[in-house]
């Protein structure tokens, strides 16, 4: 089993839609959690950290369930500019493990 | 601040040639990382460093060596390039082990 797994995608959604991404991790010792965004042929950039209490940043909401080892990202009112690959990232103390990513295409 | 920079941006090598990729950061970060990204594989950690003068192996270290002689620089070396090392290489840095990583723009390497 891979350490971090994500929805295989791709997700093709119309503008204005709500879309949810799921991520599971296998190492219960994982210490911190993130969602990164990667545009085509660009470097990954931090979208948001994920906290146990859940956190929201504008149209984006992240949730963490440590008991189920599950992380989610919800995007509301999708914009064309949200089209990208979304990477789930788990920290194991000194290094990070990246999921394979889920590609999102928001269509006009 | 330039953040994290990588040189070169693109390189073509022949099998057996050697090269060094340079990563530099001006954020005074302790931790630095080298990843490779291949289609369908996501980012995989090659080597990392938790401070000047230290290095450690990641998930896919074979065929690569690294050095961190100065805090701001992290070098990735390929002693004898192989076609399997064709990839996009990303460097990243973070202030501490559990903190946000900041990535460089990447180096595209093609080994013929």
Coordinates of N, CA and C in Angstrom, one line a residue:
Chain A
X1 N 0.8 -1.2 0.0 CA 0.0 0.0 0.0 C 0.9 1.2 0.0
X2 N 0.5 2.2 -0.9 CA 1.3 3.5 -0.9 C 1.1 4.2 0.4
X3 N 2.1 5.0 0.8 CA 2.0 5.8 2.0 C 0.9 6.8 2.0
X4 N 0.8 7.5 0.8 CA -0.3 8.5 0.7 C -1.0 8.2 -0.6
X5 N -2.3 8.1 -0.5 CA -3.1 7.8 -1.7 C -4.1 8.9 -1.9
X6 N -4.4 9.2 -3.2 CA -5.4 10.2 -3.5 C -6.4 9.7 -4.5
X7 N -7.5 10.4 -4.7 CA -8.5 10.1 -5.7 C -7.7 10.1 -7.1
X8 N -7.9 9.2 -7.9 CA -7.1 9.1 -9.1 C -7.4 10.2 -10.1
X9 N -8.6 10.7 -10.1 CA -9.0 11.8 -11.1 C -8.9 11.4 -12.5
X10 N -8.9 12.3 -13.5 CA -9.1 13.7 -13.3 C -10.5 14.1 -13.0
X11 N -10.7 15.2 -12.4 CA -12.0 15.7 -12.1 C -12.3 16.9 -13.1
X12 N -13.3 16.7 -13.9 CA -13.7 17.8 -14.8 C -15.1 18.4 -14.3
X13 N -15.1 19.6 -13.9 CA -16.3 20.2 -13.3 C -16.6 21.5 -14.0
X14 N -17.8 22.0 -14.0 CA -18.2 23.3 -14.5 C -17.8 24.4 -13.5
X15 N -17.6 25.6 -14.0 CA -17.4 26.7 -13.2 C -18.6 26.8 -12.2
X16 N -18.2 27.1 -10.9 CA -19.3 27.3 -9.9 C -19.6 26.0 -9.1
X17 N -19.0 24.9 -9.6 CA -19.3 23.6 -8.9 C -18.5 23.5 -7.6
X18 N -19.0 22.6 -6.8 CA -18.2 22.3 -5.6 C -17.6 20.9 -5.8
X19 N -16.3 20.8 -5.5 CA -15.6 19.6 -5.7 C -14.8 19.2 -4.4
X20 N -14.7 17.9 -4.2 CA -14.1 17.4 -3.0 C -13.0 16.4 -3.4
X21 N -11.8 16.5 -2.8 CA -10.7 15.6 -3.0 C -10.5 14.8 -1.7
X22 N -10.1 13.6 -1.8 CA -9.9 12.7 -0.7 C -8.4 12.2 -0.7
X23 N -7.9 12.0 0.5 CA -6.5 11.5 0.6 C -6.5 10.6 1.9
X24 N -5.8 9.5 1.8 CA -5.6 8.7 2.9 C -4.1 8.4 3.1
X25 N -3.6 8.3 4.3 CA -2.2 8.0 4.6 C -2.1 6.8 5.5
X26 N -1.0 6.1 5.4 CA -0.8 4.8 6.1 C -0.1 4.9 7.4
X27 N 0.8 5.9 7.6 CA 1.6 6.0 8.7 C 0.9 6.8 9.9
X28 N 0.6 6.1 10.9 CA -0.1 6.8 12.0 C 0.8 7.7 12.8
X29 N 2.1 7.7 12.5 CA 3.0 8.6 13.2 C 3.1 9.9 12.4
X30 N 2.4 10.1 11.4 CA 2.4 11.3 10.6 C 2.1 12.5 11.5
X31 N 2.8 13.6 11.3 CA 2.8 14.7 12.2 C 2.1 16.0 11.7
X32 N 2.2 16.2 10.5 CA 1.6 17.4 9.9 C 1.1 17.2 8.5
X33 N 0.2 18.0 8.0 CA -0.5 17.6 6.8 C -0.7 18.9 6.0
X34 N -0.7 18.8 4.7 CA -0.8 19.9 3.8 C -1.5 19.6 2.5
X35 N -2.0 20.6 1.9 CA -2.5 20.5 0.5 C -1.6 21.5 -0.3
X36 N -1.0 21.0 -1.4 CA -0.2 21.8 -2.3 C -1.0 21.8 -3.6
X37 N -0.7 22.9 -4.4 CA -1.3 23.0 -5.7 C -0.1 23.0 -6.7
X38 N -0.2 22.3 -7.8 CA 0.8 22.4 -8.8 C 0.2 22.6 -10.2
X39 N 0.6 23.7 -10.8 CA 0.2 24.0 -12.1 C 1.1 23.3 -13.1
X40 N 0.6 23.1 -14.3 CA 1.3 22.4 -15.3 C 2.8 22.9 -15.5
X41 N 3.8 22.1 -15.4 CA 5.2 22.4 -15.6 C 5.7 23.5 -14.7
X42 N 5.0 23.5 -13.5 CA 5.5 24.5 -12.5 C 5.8 23.7 -11.2
X43 N 6.4 24.5 -10.2 CA 6.7 23.9 -8.9 C 5.4 23.8 -8.1
X44 N 5.4 22.9 -7.1 CA 4.3 22.8 -6.2 C 4.3 24.1 -5.3
X45 N 3.1 24.5 -4.9 CA 3.0 25.7 -4.0 C 2.0 25.4 -2.9
X46 N 2.3 25.8 -1.7 CA 1.4 25.5 -0.6 C 0.0 26.1 -0.8
X47 N -1.0 25.3 -0.7 CA -2.4 25.8 -0.7 C -2.9 26.1 0.7
X48 N -2.7 25.1 1.5 CA -3.1 25.3 3.0 C -2.6 24.1 3.8
X49 N -2.3 24.4 5.1 CA -2.0 23.4 6.0 C -3.4 22.8 6.5
X50 N -3.3 21.6 7.1 CA -4.5 20.9 7.5 C -4.4 20.7 9.0
X51 N -5.4 21.1 9.7 CA -5.4 21.0 11.2 C -6.5 20.1 11.6
X52 N -6.3 19.5 12.8 CA -7.3 18.5 13.3 C -8.7 19.1 13.4
X53 N -8.7 20.4 13.8 CA -10.0 21.1 14.0 C -10.7 21.5 12.7
X54 N -10.0 21.2 11.5 CA -10.5 21.7 10.3 C -10.2 23.2 10.1
X55 N -9.9 23.6 8.9 CA -9.6 25.0 8.6 C -10.1 25.4 7.2
X56 N -10.4 26.7 7.2 CA -11.0 27.2 6.0 C -10.2 28.4 5.5
X57 N -10.1 28.6 4.2 CA -9.4 29.8 3.6 C -10.2 30.2 2.4
X58 N -11.1 31.1 2.6 CA -12.0 31.5 1.5 C -12.9 30.4 1.0
X59 N -12.7 30.0 -0.3 CA -13.5 28.9 -0.9 C -13.0 27.5 -0.6
X60 N -11.9 27.5 0.1 CA -11.2 26.2 0.4 C -11.4 25.8 1.8
X61 N -11.7 24.5 2.0 CA -11.9 23.9 3.4 C -11.1 22.6 3.4
X62 N -10.3 22.5 4.5 CA -9.6 21.2 4.6 C -10.0 20.6 5.9
X63 N -10.0 19.3 5.9 CA -10.4 18.5 7.1 C -9.4 17.4 7.3
X64 N -9.2 17.0 8.6 CA -8.3 15.9 8.9 C -9.0 15.0 9.9
X65 N -8.9 13.8 9.7 CA -9.5 12.8 10.6 C -8.3 11.8 10.9
X66 N -7.7 12.0 12.1 CA -6.5 11.2 12.5 C -6.9 9.8 12.7
X67 N -8.1 9.6 13.3 CA -8.5 8.2 13.6 C -8.6 7.4 12.3
X68 N -9.2 8.0 11.3 CA -9.4 7.3 10.0 C -8.2 7.5 9.1
X69 N -7.2 8.3 9.5 CA -6.1 8.6 8.6 C -6.5 9.1 7.3
X70 N -7.3 10.2 7.3 CA -8.0 10.7 6.1 C -8.0 12.2 6.1
X71 N -7.7 12.7 4.9 CA -7.6 14.2 4.7 C -8.5 14.5 3.6
X72 N -9.2 15.7 3.6 CA -10.0 16.1 2.5 C -9.8 17.6 2.2
X73 N -10.1 17.9 1.0 CA -10.1 19.3 0.5 C -11.4 19.5 -0.2
X74 N -12.1 20.6 0.2 CA -13.3 21.0 -0.5 C -13.1 22.3 -1.2
X75 N -13.5 22.4 -2.4 CA -13.4 23.7 -3.1 C -14.8 24.1 -3.5
X76 N -15.2 25.2 -3.1 CA -16.6 25.7 -3.4 C -16.5 26.7 -4.5
X77 N -17.6 26.9 -5.3 CA -17.7 27.9 -6.3 C -16.4 27.9 -7.2
X78 N -16.1 26.8 -7.8 CA -14.9 26.6 -8.6 C -14.7 27.7 -9.6
X79 N -13.5 28.1 -9.8 CA -13.1 29.1 -10.8 C -12.2 28.4 -11.8
X80 N -12.1 29.0 -13.0 CA -11.3 28.5 -14.1 C -9.8 28.4 -13.6
X81 N -9.4 29.4 -12.7 CA -8.1 29.4 -12.2 C -7.8 28.4 -11.2
X82 N -8.8 27.6 -10.8 CA -8.5 26.5 -9.9 C -8.0 25.3 -10.6
X83 N -8.0 25.3 -11.9 CA -7.5 24.1 -12.7 C -6.1 23.9 -12.4
X84 N -5.7 22.7 -11.9 CA -4.4 22.4 -11.4 C -4.4 21.0 -10.9
X85 N -3.2 20.5 -10.5 CA -3.1 19.2 -9.8 C -3.0 19.5 -8.3
X86 N -3.8 18.8 -7.5 CA -3.7 19.0 -6.0 C -3.0 17.9 -5.3
X87 N -2.0 18.2 -4.6 CA -1.2 17.2 -3.9 C -1.4 17.2 -2.4
X88 N -1.7 16.0 -2.0 CA -1.8 15.7 -0.5 C -0.4 15.4 0.0
X89 N 0.0 16.1 1.1 CA 1.3 15.9 1.6 C 1.3 15.6 3.1
X90 N 2.1 14.6 3.5 CA 2.1 14.2 4.9 C 3.6 14.3 5.4
X91 N 3.7 14.9 6.6 CA 5.1 15.0 7.2 C 5.3 13.9 8.2
X92 N 6.5 13.3 8.1 CA 6.8 12.2 9.0 C 7.9 12.6 10.0
X93 N 8.0 13.9 10.2 CA 9.0 14.4 11.2 C 10.1 15.1 10.5
X94 N 11.0 14.4 9.8 CA 12.1 15.1 9.1 C 11.9 15.2 7.6
X95 N 11.0 14.4 7.1 CA 10.7 14.5 5.6 C 9.2 14.4 5.3
X96 N 8.9 14.6 4.1 CA 7.6 14.7 3.6 C 7.3 13.6 2.6
X97 N 6.1 13.1 2.6 CA 5.6 12.1 1.6 C 4.5 12.8 0.8
X98 N 4.6 12.8 -0.5 CA 3.6 13.4 -1.4 C 2.7 12.3 -2.0
X99 N 1.5 12.6 -2.1 CA 0.6 11.8 -2.8 C 0.8 12.0 -4.3
X100 N 0.2 11.1 -5.2 CA 0.4 11.3 -6.6 C -0.3 12.4 -7.2
X101 N -1.3 13.0 -6.5 CA -2.0 14.2 -7.0 C -3.3 13.8 -7.7
X102 N -4.2 14.8 -7.6 CA -5.5 14.7 -8.4 C -5.6 15.9 -9.2
X103 N -5.8 15.6 -10.5 CA -5.9 16.8 -11.5 C -7.4 17.3 -11.5
X104 N -7.5 18.6 -11.5 CA -8.8 19.2 -11.6 C -8.8 20.1 -12.8
X105 N -9.8 20.0 -13.6 CA -10.1 20.9 -14.7 C -11.4 21.5 -14.5
X106 N -11.4 22.9 -14.4 CA -12.7 23.6 -14.3 C -13.1 24.1 -15.7
X107 N -14.2 23.8 -16.1 CA -14.6 24.1 -17.5 C -15.6 25.3 -17.5
X108 N -15.5 26.1 -18.6 CA -16.4 27.3 -18.7 C -17.8 26.8 -19.0
Chain B
X1 N 13.6 39.0 -1.8 CA 14.2 37.7 -1.6 C 13.9 36.8 -2.8
X2 N 14.9 36.1 -3.3 CA 14.7 35.2 -4.5 C 13.9 33.9 -4.1
X3 N 14.0 33.6 -2.8 CA 13.3 32.3 -2.4 C 14.3 31.1 -2.7
X4 N 13.8 30.2 -3.4 CA 14.6 29.0 -3.8 C 14.9 29.1 -5.3
X5 N 16.1 29.0 -5.6 CA 16.5 29.0 -7.1 C 17.2 27.7 -7.4
X6 N 17.1 27.3 -8.7 CA 17.8 26.1 -9.1 C 18.5 26.4 -10.4
X7 N 19.7 25.9 -10.6 CA 20.4 25.9 -11.9 C 21.0 24.6 -12.2
X8 N 21.0 24.2 -13.5 CA 20.3 24.9 -14.6 C 18.8 24.6 -14.6
X9 N 18.1 25.3 -15.5 CA 16.7 25.0 -15.7 C 16.4 23.8 -16.6
X10 N 17.4 23.5 -17.5 CA 17.2 22.4 -18.4 C 18.6 21.9 -18.9
X11 N 18.7 20.6 -19.0 CA 20.0 20.0 -19.4 C 19.7 18.7 -20.1
X12 N 20.5 18.5 -21.1 CA 20.5 17.2 -21.9 C 21.9 16.6 -21.6
X13 N 21.9 15.3 -21.2 CA 23.1 14.6 -20.9 C 23.1 13.3 -21.8
X14 N 24.3 12.8 -22.0 CA 24.5 11.5 -22.6 C 24.7 10.5 -21.5
X15 N 24.3 9.3 -21.7 CA 24.5 8.2 -20.7 C 26.0 8.2 -20.3
X16 N 26.2 8.2 -19.0 CA 27.5 8.1 -18.5 C 28.2 9.4 -18.1
X17 N 27.6 10.5 -18.6 CA 28.1 11.8 -18.2 C 27.7 12.2 -16.8
X18 N 28.4 13.1 -16.2 CA 28.1 13.6 -14.9 C 27.7 15.0 -14.9
X19 N 27.0 15.4 -13.8 CA 26.6 16.8 -13.7 C 26.2 17.1 -12.2
X20 N 26.1 18.3 -11.9 CA 25.7 18.8 -10.6 C 24.6 19.8 -10.7
X21 N 23.5 19.6 -10.0 CA 22.4 20.5 -9.9 C 22.6 21.3 -8.6
X22 N 22.4 22.7 -8.8 CA 22.6 23.5 -7.7 C 21.2 24.1 -7.2
X23 N 21.0 24.0 -5.9 CA 19.9 24.7 -5.3 C 20.4 25.7 -4.3
X24 N 19.8 26.9 -4.3 CA 20.1 27.9 -3.4 C 18.9 28.5 -2.8
X25 N 18.9 28.8 -1.4 CA 17.8 29.5 -0.8 C 18.3 30.6 0.1
X26 N 17.6 31.7 0.1 CA 18.0 32.9 0.9 C 17.0 33.2 2.0
X27 N 16.4 32.1 2.5 CA 15.4 32.3 3.6 C 16.0 31.8 4.9
X28 N 17.2 31.4 5.0 CA 17.9 30.9 6.2 C 17.2 29.7 6.7
X29 N 16.7 28.8 5.8 CA 16.1 27.6 6.2 C 17.1 26.5 6.5
X30 N 16.8 25.7 7.6 CA 17.7 24.7 8.0 C 17.5 23.4 7.1
X31 N 16.3 23.1 6.7 CA 16.1 21.9 6.0 C 16.0 22.1 4.5
X32 N 16.7 21.2 3.7 CA 16.6 21.3 2.3 C 16.4 19.9 1.7
X33 N 15.8 19.8 0.6 CA 15.3 18.5 0.0 C 15.6 18.5 -1.5
X34 N 15.8 17.3 -2.0 CA 15.8 17.1 -3.5 C 14.8 16.0 -3.8
X35 N 13.9 16.3 -4.7 CA 12.9 15.4 -5.2 C 13.0 15.2 -6.7
X36 N 12.5 14.1 -7.2 CA 12.3 14.0 -8.6 C 10.8 13.7 -8.8
X37 N 10.3 14.2 -10.0 CA 8.9 14.0 -10.3 C 8.8 13.4 -11.7
X38 N 8.2 12.2 -11.7 CA 7.9 11.5 -13.0 C 6.4 11.3 -13.2
X39 N 6.0 11.3 -14.5 CA 4.6 11.2 -14.8 C 3.9 10.0 -14.0
X40 N 2.8 10.3 -13.3 CA 2.1 9.2 -12.6 C 2.7 8.8 -11.3
X41 N 3.9 9.3 -11.0 CA 4.6 8.8 -9.8 C 4.5 9.9 -8.6
X42 N 4.2 11.1 -8.9 CA 4.3 12.1 -7.8 C 5.7 12.4 -7.5
X43 N 5.9 13.2 -6.5 CA 7.3 13.6 -6.1 C 7.8 12.6 -5.2
X44 N 9.1 12.2 -5.5 CA 9.8 11.2 -4.6 C 11.0 11.8 -4.1
X45 N 11.3 11.6 -2.8 CA 12.4 12.2 -2.1 C 13.7 11.5 -2.5
X46 N 14.7 12.2 -2.9 CA 16.0 11.6 -3.2 C 16.9 11.6 -2.0
X47 N 17.2 12.8 -1.6 CA 18.0 13.1 -0.4 C 17.5 14.3 0.3
X48 N 17.9 14.5 1.6 CA 17.5 15.7 2.3 C 18.6 16.0 3.3
X49 N 18.5 17.2 3.8 CA 19.5 17.7 4.7 C 18.8 18.5 5.9
X50 N 19.2 18.2 7.1 CA 18.5 18.9 8.2 C 19.4 20.0 8.7
X51 N 20.5 20.3 8.1 CA 21.4 21.4 8.5 C 22.7 21.3 7.7
X52 N 23.4 22.4 7.8 CA 24.7 22.5 7.2 C 25.6 21.3 7.6
X53 N 26.2 20.7 6.6 CA 27.1 19.6 6.8 C 26.5 18.2 7.0
X54 N 25.1 18.2 7.0 CA 24.4 16.9 7.2 C 23.6 16.6 5.9
X55 N 23.5 15.3 5.6 CA 22.7 14.8 4.5 C 22.1 13.4 5.0
X56 N 21.0 13.1 4.3 CA 20.4 11.8 4.6 C 19.7 11.3 3.4
X57 N 19.5 10.0 3.3 CA 18.9 9.4 2.1 C 17.4 9.4 2.2
X58 N 16.8 9.6 1.1 CA 15.3 9.6 1.0 C 14.8 8.3 0.4
X59 N 13.8 8.3 -0.3 CA 13.1 7.1 -0.9 C 13.9 6.5 -2.1
X60 N 14.5 7.4 -2.9 CA 15.2 6.9 -4.1 C 16.5 7.5 -4.3
X61 N 17.5 7.2 -3.4 CA 18.8 7.8 -3.4 C 19.8 7.2 -4.4
X62 N 19.6 6.0 -4.9 CA 20.6 5.3 -5.7 C 20.9 6.1 -7.0
X63 N 22.2 6.3 -7.3 CA 22.7 7.0 -8.4 C 22.9 8.5 -8.2
X64 N 22.6 9.0 -7.0 CA 22.7 10.4 -6.7 C 23.6 10.6 -5.5
X65 N 24.3 11.7 -5.4 CA 25.0 12.1 -4.2 C 24.7 13.6 -4.0
X66 N 24.8 14.0 -2.7 CA 24.5 15.4 -2.3 C 25.5 15.9 -1.4
X67 N 25.6 17.2 -1.3 CA 26.4 17.9 -0.4 C 25.8 19.2 0.1
X68 N 26.0 19.5 1.4 CA 25.5 20.7 2.0 C 26.6 21.4 2.8
X69 N 27.5 22.0 2.0 CA 28.7 22.6 2.6 C 28.4 24.0 3.2
X70 N 27.4 24.6 2.6 CA 26.9 25.9 3.1 C 25.4 25.8 3.4
X71 N 25.0 26.5 4.4 CA 23.6 26.4 4.8 C 22.6 26.7 3.6
X72 N 23.0 27.7 2.8 CA 22.1 28.2 1.8 C 22.1 27.3 0.5
X73 N 23.1 26.4 0.4 CA 23.2 25.6 -0.9 C 23.1 24.1 -0.6
X74 N 22.4 23.5 -1.6 CA 22.3 22.0 -1.5 C 22.5 21.5 -2.9
X75 N 23.6 20.7 -3.1 CA 24.0 20.2 -4.4 C 23.6 18.8 -4.6
X76 N 23.1 18.5 -5.8 CA 22.7 17.1 -6.2 C 23.6 16.7 -7.3
X77 N 24.3 15.6 -7.2 CA 25.2 15.2 -8.2 C 24.8 13.8 -8.8
X78 N 25.0 13.8 -10.1 CA 24.8 12.5 -10.8 C 26.2 12.1 -11.3
X79 N 26.7 11.0 -10.8 CA 28.1 10.7 -11.2 C 28.2 10.1 -12.6
X80 N 27.2 9.2 -13.0 CA 27.1 8.5 -14.3 C 25.7 8.5 -14.7
X81 N 25.2 9.4 -15.4 CA 23.8 9.5 -15.7 C 23.3 8.3 -16.5
X82 N 22.1 8.0 -16.2 CA 21.4 6.9 -16.9 C 20.0 7.4 -17.5
X83 N 19.5 6.8 -18.5 CA 18.2 7.2 -19.1 C 17.1 7.2 -18.0
X84 N 17.2 6.3 -17.0 CA 16.2 6.3 -16.0 C 16.2 7.5 -15.1
X85 N 17.2 8.3 -15.2 CA 17.3 9.5 -14.4 C 16.7 10.8 -15.1
X86 N 16.2 10.5 -16.3 CA 15.4 11.5 -17.0 C 14.2 11.9 -16.2
X87 N 14.0 13.1 -15.8 CA 13.0 13.5 -14.9 C 13.0 15.0 -14.7
X88 N 12.1 15.5 -13.9 CA 12.1 16.9 -13.4 C 12.5 16.9 -12.0
X89 N 13.5 17.6 -11.7 CA 14.1 17.7 -10.3 C 13.7 19.0 -9.6
X90 N 13.1 18.8 -8.4 CA 12.7 20.0 -7.6 C 13.5 20.0 -6.3
X91 N 14.0 21.2 -6.0 CA 14.6 21.4 -4.7 C 13.6 22.1 -3.8
X92 N 13.6 21.9 -2.5 CA 12.7 22.6 -1.6 C 13.5 22.9 -0.3
X93 N 13.0 23.9 0.4 CA 13.5 24.1 1.7 C 12.4 24.4 2.7
X94 N 12.7 24.3 4.0 CA 11.8 24.6 5.0 C 12.5 25.0 6.3
X95 N 11.9 25.9 7.1 CA 12.5 26.4 8.3 C 12.8 25.3 9.3
X96 N 11.8 24.4 9.4 CA 12.0 23.3 10.3 C 11.3 22.0 9.7
X97 N 11.5 20.9 10.3 CA 11.1 19.6 9.7 C 9.6 19.5 9.4
X98 N 8.8 20.2 10.2 CA 7.4 20.0 10.0 C 6.7 21.2 9.4
X99 N 7.5 22.1 9.0 CA 7.0 23.4 8.4 C 6.8 23.3 6.9
X100 N 6.1 24.3 6.4 CA 5.9 24.4 5.0 C 7.1 24.4 4.2
X101 N 7.1 23.6 3.1 CA 8.2 23.6 2.1 C 8.0 24.6 1.0
X102 N 9.1 25.2 0.6 CA 9.1 26.2 -0.5 C 10.0 25.6 -1.6
X103 N 9.4 25.5 -2.8 CA 10.0 24.8 -3.9 C 10.7 25.8 -4.9
X104 N 11.8 25.3 -5.5 CA 12.4 26.0 -6.6 C 11.6 25.7 -7.9
X105 N 12.0 26.3 -9.0 CA 11.2 26.2 -10.2 C 11.4 24.9 -11.0
X106 N 12.4 24.1 -10.5 CA 12.7 22.8 -11.2 C 13.8 22.8 -12.2
X107 N 14.4 21.6 -12.4 CA 15.3 21.4 -13.5 C 14.9 20.2 -14.3
X108 N 14.7 20.4 -15.6 CA 14.3 19.3 -16.5 C 15.6 18.7 -17.0
X109 N 15.7 17.4 -16.8 CA 16.9 16.7 -17.2 C 16.5 15.6 -18.1
X110 N 17.2 15.5 -19.3 CA 17.0 14.5 -20.3 C 18.3 13.8 -20.4
X111 N 18.3 12.5 -20.2 CA 19.5 11.6 -20.4 C 19.3 10.7 -21.6
X112 N 20.1 10.9 -22.6 CA 20.0 10.1 -23.8 C 20.8 8.9 -23.8

